[in-house]
Amino acid sequence: MDVRWEEAGWERLTGRAGRRRLPVWDCTVGLVVGDESVLLIDPGSCVREGAEVRAEAERLTGRSVTHIAFTHGHFDHVLGAAAFSPGAEVYGAVGLDALLAVERDELRGDAVRQGLAEAEAAEAVDRLVTPKHLVSGEWTLELGGVQVLLANVGPGHTRHDLAVFVPGAREVVFCGDLVEESGDPSVGPDAVPRQWPAALDRLLSLGGDDALYVPGHGAVVPAAFVRAQRDTLRAQFGVSGR
């Protein structure tokens, strides 16, 4: 499979997986390429950005994106999904569908406060795509030649944190904002900080010492970075280790 990630401005992680750091909010978009299906992780912050990601993914793979996974429900990770609808099957942690359905105004307001143009925020929320496939524990996706594990590892950064594990010679773990490299972890009003360290322990137990951990924002990190961030959160919020 000749997927020329770097030529398209993407970072190749393994033969099957790559990612791109989007501008403005440095949000990671992940891509996993199977022989039959293509999984996208977090489709961007608005319909325009989602359309750009869709076009890039189709140029890279020669096929349409068939599956989308939301790592959590913040605007920069979900509002681009309308560019893939109808067509792509959308996955998220159990409860995320209900949250997005009732907090549309909050989602729009947060996007505008963070700098998204009001018209783009309104369009994206009006066309909001909610996940139809809800992960309460673990869910295996068969993409053809590669099986990807979706794991509900939260709560932590939010109450609906989903991680994506891609097997291979070196496993890749898409962490969402449970892990951040380009800044301190964002502890917003919807975070569950006292349970966040346990969510990182679950990431580490599934990924292992040799995995590549892909933060929601920032550079790819090793397991040691995830452990250090877990220990910082424990100290910050008075959570004892096991």
mmCIF file of C-alpha atoms in Angstrom:
data_model
loop_
_atom_site.group_PDB
_atom_site.id
_atom_site.type_symbol
_atom_site.label_atom_id
_atom_site.label_comp_id
_atom_site.label_asym_id
_atom_site.label_seq_id
_atom_site.Cartn_x
_atom_site.Cartn_y
_atom_site.Cartn_z
ATOM 1 C CA MET A 1 0.000 0.000 0.000
ATOM 2 C CA ASP A 2 1.669 3.211 -1.170
ATOM 3 C CA VAL A 3 0.172 5.932 0.980
ATOM 4 C CA ARG A 4 2.485 8.941 0.699
ATOM 5 C CA TRP A 5 1.693 10.591 4.004
ATOM 6 C CA GLU A 6 4.517 13.124 4.188
ATOM 7 C CA GLU A 7 4.005 14.398 0.654
ATOM 8 C CA ALA A 8 0.421 15.230 1.615
ATOM 9 C CA GLY A 9 1.447 17.003 4.835
ATOM 10 C CA TRP A 10 0.593 14.072 7.123
ATOM 11 C CA GLU A 11 2.818 12.240 9.598
ATOM 12 C CA ARG A 12 3.128 8.531 8.892
ATOM 13 C CA LEU A 13 3.091 6.518 12.120
ATOM 14 C CA THR A 14 2.980 2.934 10.776
ATOM 15 C CA GLY A 15 2.175 1.310 7.464
ATOM 16 C CA ARG A 16 -1.520 1.543 8.283
ATOM 17 C CA ALA A 17 -1.831 4.711 10.377
ATOM 18 C CA GLY A 18 -0.994 8.377 10.127
ATOM 19 C CA ARG A 19 -2.117 11.713 11.438
ATOM 20 C CA ARG A 20 -2.172 15.429 10.735
ATOM 21 C CA ARG A 21 -1.937 18.333 13.187
ATOM 22 C CA LEU A 22 -4.540 20.839 12.042
ATOM 23 C CA PRO A 23 -3.824 24.583 12.199
ATOM 24 C CA VAL A 24 -5.137 27.061 14.777
ATOM 25 C CA TRP A 25 -5.884 24.633 17.654
ATOM 26 C CA ASP A 26 -3.185 22.061 16.808
ATOM 27 C CA CYS A 27 -5.822 19.340 16.922
ATOM 28 C CA THR A 28 -4.826 15.866 15.755
ATOM 29 C CA VAL A 29 -6.750 14.082 13.013
ATOM 30 C CA GLY A 30 -5.934 10.380 12.725
ATOM 31 C CA LEU A 31 -6.323 8.050 9.772
ATOM 32 C CA VAL A 32 -6.219 4.243 9.711
ATOM 33 C CA VAL A 33 -6.227 2.572 6.303
ATOM 34 C CA GLY A 34 -7.541 -0.956 5.907
ATOM 35 C CA ASP A 35 -7.801 -3.019 2.769
ATOM 36 C CA GLU A 36 -11.565 -2.499 2.694
ATOM 37 C CA SER A 37 -12.385 0.440 4.988
ATOM 38 C CA VAL A 38 -10.899 3.718 6.209
ATOM 39 C CA LEU A 39 -11.229 5.066 9.743
ATOM 40 C CA LEU A 40 -10.843 8.767 10.564
ATOM 41 C CA ILE A 41 -10.294 9.897 14.154
ATOM 42 C CA ASP A 42 -11.664 13.384 14.998
ATOM 43 C CA PRO A 43 -12.729 15.152 11.776
ATOM 44 C CA GLY A 44 -11.877 18.769 12.610
ATOM 45 C CA SER A 45 -13.494 21.908 13.969
ATOM 46 C CA CYS A 46 -15.996 22.989 11.292
ATOM 47 C CA VAL A 47 -17.533 21.868 8.021
ATOM 48 C CA ARG A 48 -14.892 23.682 5.963
ATOM 49 C CA GLU A 49 -12.049 22.002 7.835
ATOM 50 C CA GLY A 50 -13.808 18.653 7.673
ATOM 51 C CA ALA A 51 -14.161 19.001 3.902
ATOM 52 C CA GLU A 52 -10.436 19.709 3.596
ATOM 53 C CA VAL A 53 -9.623 16.651 5.702
ATOM 54 C CA ARG A 54 -12.009 14.531 3.638
ATOM 55 C CA ALA A 55 -10.381 15.605 0.376
ATOM 56 C CA GLU A 56 -6.904 14.881 1.765
ATOM 57 C CA ALA A 57 -7.941 11.467 3.080
ATOM 58 C CA GLU A 58 -9.445 10.539 -0.273
ATOM 59 C CA ARG A 59 -6.282 11.620 -2.106
ATOM 60 C CA LEU A 60 -4.149 9.592 0.282
ATOM 61 C CA THR A 61 -6.188 6.408 0.155
ATOM 62 C CA GLY A 62 -8.058 6.563 -3.129
ATOM 63 C CA ARG A 63 -11.234 5.718 -1.189
ATOM 64 C CA SER A 64 -13.901 7.360 0.929
ATOM 65 C CA VAL A 65 -13.762 7.460 4.718
ATOM 66 C CA THR A 66 -16.138 4.751 5.951
ATOM 67 C CA HIS A 67 -15.815 5.148 9.746
ATOM 68 C CA ILE A 68 -15.312 8.110 12.095
ATOM 69 C CA ALA A 69 -14.397 7.918 15.777
ATOM 70 C CA PHE A 70 -14.897 10.851 18.145
ATOM 71 C CA THR A 71 -12.396 10.787 21.009
ATOM 72 C CA HIS A 72 -14.668 13.211 22.918
ATOM 73 C CA GLY A 73 -17.252 15.886 22.288
ATOM 74 C CA HIS A 74 -15.350 19.189 22.148
ATOM 75 C CA PHE A 75 -15.965 21.355 19.107
ATOM 76 C CA ASP A 76 -12.491 21.028 17.584
ATOM 77 C CA HIS A 77 -12.879 17.237 17.541
ATOM 78 C CA VAL A 78 -16.457 16.797 16.237
ATOM 79 C CA LEU A 79 -17.794 19.716 14.216
ATOM 80 C CA GLY A 80 -16.118 18.664 10.969
ATOM 81 C CA ALA A 81 -18.105 15.430 10.774
ATOM 82 C CA ALA A 82 -20.910 16.943 8.688
ATOM 83 C CA ALA A 83 -18.512 16.975 5.726
ATOM 84 C CA PHE A 84 -18.565 13.145 5.797
ATOM 85 C CA SER A 85 -22.329 12.736 6.139
ATOM 86 C CA PRO A 86 -24.165 10.805 4.895
ATOM 87 C CA GLY A 87 -21.881 7.860 4.396
ATOM 88 C CA ALA A 88 -19.477 7.400 7.271
ATOM 89 C CA GLU A 89 -20.464 5.366 10.328
ATOM 90 C CA VAL A 90 -19.780 7.439 13.468
ATOM 91 C CA TYR A 91 -18.604 6.025 16.808
ATOM 92 C CA GLY A 92 -18.301 7.592 20.243
ATOM 93 C CA ALA A 93 -18.347 6.758 23.920
ATOM 94 C CA VAL A 94 -21.731 5.806 25.327
ATOM 95 C CA GLY A 95 -23.657 8.938 26.323
ATOM 96 C CA LEU A 96 -21.909 11.240 23.856
ATOM 97 C CA ASP A 97 -24.875 11.187 21.491
ATOM 98 C CA ALA A 98 -27.238 12.486 24.179
ATOM 99 C CA LEU A 99 -24.743 15.097 25.350
ATOM 100 C CA LEU A 100 -24.239 16.540 21.878
ATOM 101 C CA ALA A 101 -27.976 16.557 21.229
ATOM 102 C CA VAL A 102 -28.796 18.666 24.293
ATOM 103 C CA GLU A 103 -25.703 20.914 24.393
ATOM 104 C CA ARG A 104 -25.754 22.343 20.897
ATOM 105 C CA ASP A 105 -25.852 25.942 22.141
ATOM 106 C CA GLU A 106 -22.963 25.300 24.517
ATOM 107 C CA LEU A 107 -20.961 23.704 21.703
ATOM 108 C CA ARG A 108 -21.574 26.695 19.430
ATOM 109 C CA GLY A 109 -20.706 29.161 22.167
ATOM 110 C CA ASP A 110 -17.479 27.380 23.079
ATOM 111 C CA ALA A 111 -16.392 27.271 19.437
ATOM 112 C CA VAL A 112 -16.941 31.020 19.046
ATOM 113 C CA ARG A 113 -15.181 31.817 22.334
ATOM 114 C CA GLN A 114 -12.195 29.808 21.133
ATOM 115 C CA GLY A 115 -12.029 31.778 17.889
ATOM 116 C CA LEU A 116 -14.169 29.967 15.313
ATOM 117 C CA ALA A 117 -16.149 32.389 13.143
ATOM 118 C CA GLU A 118 -19.778 32.672 14.232
ATOM 119 C CA ALA A 119 -21.122 31.694 10.810
ATOM 120 C CA GLU A 120 -18.938 28.579 10.661
ATOM 121 C CA ALA A 121 -19.867 27.593 14.197
ATOM 122 C CA ALA A 122 -23.573 28.026 13.459
ATOM 123 C CA GLU A 123 -23.373 25.998 10.236
ATOM 124 C CA ALA A 124 -21.449 23.158 11.918
ATOM 125 C CA VAL A 125 -23.843 22.946 14.867
ATOM 126 C CA ASP A 126 -26.895 23.103 12.600
ATOM 127 C CA ARG A 127 -25.449 20.133 10.695
ATOM 128 C CA LEU A 128 -24.130 18.397 13.798
ATOM 129 C CA VAL A 129 -23.506 14.659 13.429
ATOM 130 C CA THR A 130 -23.944 12.565 16.564
ATOM 131 C CA PRO A 131 -22.503 9.056 16.955
ATOM 132 C CA LYS A 132 -24.850 6.190 16.180
ATOM 133 C CA HIS A 133 -22.489 3.489 17.421
ATOM 134 C CA LEU A 134 -21.869 3.853 21.160
ATOM 135 C CA VAL A 135 -18.952 2.179 22.907
ATOM 136 C CA SER A 136 -19.493 1.229 26.547
ATOM 137 C CA GLY A 137 -16.430 -0.985 26.921
ATOM 138 C CA GLU A 138 -14.451 -2.057 23.870
ATOM 139 C CA TRP A 139 -15.437 -2.369 20.219
ATOM 140 C CA THR A 140 -13.359 -3.990 17.491
ATOM 141 C CA LEU A 141 -13.580 -2.578 13.971
ATOM 142 C CA GLU A 142 -12.503 -4.839 11.113
ATOM 143 C CA LEU A 143 -11.131 -2.578 8.375
ATOM 144 C CA GLY A 144 -9.682 -5.344 6.206
ATOM 145 C CA GLY A 145 -6.180 -6.482 7.097
ATOM 146 C CA VAL A 146 -6.252 -4.560 10.369
ATOM 147 C CA GLN A 147 -8.507 -4.706 13.409
ATOM 148 C CA VAL A 148 -8.790 -1.454 15.360
ATOM 149 C CA LEU A 149 -9.911 -1.385 18.982
ATOM 150 C CA LEU A 150 -12.129 1.451 20.224
ATOM 151 C CA ALA A 151 -11.980 1.654 24.027
ATOM 152 C CA ASN A 152 -14.114 3.724 26.370
ATOM 153 C CA VAL A 153 -11.354 4.565 28.872
ATOM 154 C CA GLY A 154 -12.859 7.638 30.554
ATOM 155 C CA PRO A 155 -14.051 9.607 32.291
ATOM 156 C CA GLY A 156 -11.120 11.964 32.519
ATOM 157 C CA HIS A 157 -10.718 14.936 30.194
ATOM 158 C CA THR A 158 -14.495 14.631 29.716
ATOM 159 C CA ARG A 159 -17.149 12.132 30.757
ATOM 160 C CA HIS A 160 -17.027 10.508 27.323
ATOM 161 C CA ASP A 161 -13.392 9.761 26.432
ATOM 162 C CA LEU A 162 -12.689 7.214 23.708
ATOM 163 C CA ALA A 163 -9.242 5.936 22.702
ATOM 164 C CA VAL A 164 -8.307 4.166 19.467
ATOM 165 C CA PHE A 165 -5.711 1.363 19.438
ATOM 166 C CA VAL A 166 -4.112 0.340 16.143
ATOM 167 C CA PRO A 167 -2.087 -2.894 16.226
ATOM 168 C CA GLY A 168 1.099 -3.443 14.306
ATOM 169 C CA ALA A 169 4.821 -3.921 14.720
ATOM 170 C CA ARG A 170 4.460 -0.923 17.033
ATOM 171 C CA GLU A 171 1.015 -0.179 18.383
ATOM 172 C CA VAL A 172 -0.419 3.309 17.892
ATOM 173 C CA VAL A 173 -2.752 4.770 20.508
ATOM 174 C CA PHE A 174 -4.874 7.793 19.583
ATOM 175 C CA CYS A 175 -5.519 9.326 23.015
ATOM 176 C CA GLY A 176 -7.687 12.352 22.315
ATOM 177 C CA ASP A 177 -7.217 15.055 24.929
ATOM 178 C CA LEU A 178 -6.579 12.571 27.705
ATOM 179 C CA VAL A 179 -2.979 13.304 26.707
ATOM 180 C CA GLU A 180 -1.695 16.688 25.548
ATOM 181 C CA GLU A 181 1.872 17.500 24.559
ATOM 182 C CA SER A 182 1.732 21.065 23.252
ATOM 183 C CA GLY A 183 0.374 22.429 26.541
ATOM 184 C CA ASP A 184 -0.805 21.376 29.959
ATOM 185 C CA PRO A 185 -3.855 19.075 30.056
ATOM 186 C CA SER A 186 -7.014 21.146 29.688
ATOM 187 C CA VAL A 187 -9.133 20.717 32.809
ATOM 188 C CA GLY A 188 -12.451 22.295 31.816
ATOM 189 C CA PRO A 189 -15.823 22.297 33.567
ATOM 190 C CA ASP A 190 -16.727 18.943 32.019
ATOM 191 C CA ALA A 191 -13.541 17.201 33.169
ATOM 192 C CA VAL A 192 -13.488 14.530 35.865
ATOM 193 C CA PRO A 193 -9.985 15.210 37.202
ATOM 194 C CA ARG A 194 -9.982 12.744 40.067
ATOM 195 C CA GLN A 195 -10.667 9.887 37.623
ATOM 196 C CA TRP A 196 -8.337 11.147 34.903
ATOM 197 C CA PRO A 197 -5.204 9.344 36.218
ATOM 198 C CA ALA A 198 -7.101 6.035 36.173
ATOM 199 C CA ALA A 199 -8.069 6.678 32.547
ATOM 200 C CA LEU A 200 -4.383 7.126 31.711
ATOM 201 C CA ASP A 201 -3.599 3.869 33.521
ATOM 202 C CA ARG A 202 -6.134 2.158 31.244
ATOM 203 C CA LEU A 203 -4.461 3.704 28.188
ATOM 204 C CA LEU A 204 -1.072 2.434 29.341
ATOM 205 C CA SER A 205 -2.342 -1.053 30.122
ATOM 206 C CA LEU A 206 -3.845 -1.398 26.655
ATOM 207 C CA GLY A 207 -1.009 0.269 24.739
ATOM 208 C CA GLY A 208 1.997 -0.982 26.666
ATOM 209 C CA ASP A 209 5.497 0.388 27.054
ATOM 210 C CA ASP A 210 6.454 0.357 23.380
ATOM 211 C CA ALA A 211 3.381 2.007 21.836
ATOM 212 C CA LEU A 212 3.284 5.383 20.133
ATOM 213 C CA TYR A 213 0.847 7.610 22.026
ATOM 214 C CA VAL A 214 -0.792 10.282 19.873
ATOM 215 C CA PRO A 215 -2.117 13.237 21.921
ATOM 216 C CA GLY A 216 -5.131 15.266 20.963
ATOM 217 C CA HIS A 217 -2.766 18.232 20.676
ATOM 218 C CA GLY A 218 0.982 18.057 20.163
ATOM 219 C CA ALA A 219 3.752 15.681 19.165
ATOM 220 C CA VAL A 220 3.639 11.902 19.451
ATOM 221 C CA VAL A 221 4.945 10.762 22.853
ATOM 222 C CA PRO A 222 6.185 7.552 24.515
ATOM 223 C CA ALA A 223 4.638 5.753 27.469
ATOM 224 C CA ALA A 224 6.993 7.579 29.855
ATOM 225 C CA PHE A 225 5.388 10.905 28.916
ATOM 226 C CA VAL A 226 1.912 9.522 29.613
ATOM 227 C CA ARG A 227 3.059 8.256 33.010
ATOM 228 C CA ALA A 228 4.567 11.632 33.865
ATOM 229 C CA GLN A 229 1.349 13.428 32.905
ATOM 230 C CA ARG A 230 -0.642 10.939 34.979
ATOM 231 C CA ASP A 231 1.577 11.588 37.999
ATOM 232 C CA THR A 232 1.225 15.354 37.549
ATOM 233 C CA LEU A 233 -2.556 15.038 37.512
ATOM 234 C CA ARG A 234 -2.467 12.834 40.603
ATOM 235 C CA ALA A 235 -0.443 15.414 42.481
ATOM 236 C CA GLN A 236 -2.568 18.329 41.230
ATOM 237 C CA PHE A 237 -5.850 16.767 42.288
ATOM 238 C CA GLY A 238 -4.771 14.766 45.308
ATOM 239 C CA VAL A 239 -5.291 11.321 43.813
ATOM 240 C CA SER A 240 -3.264 8.528 45.344
ATOM 241 C CA GLY A 241 -1.441 6.050 43.129
ATOM 242 C CA ARG A 242 -2.093 2.351 43.176
#
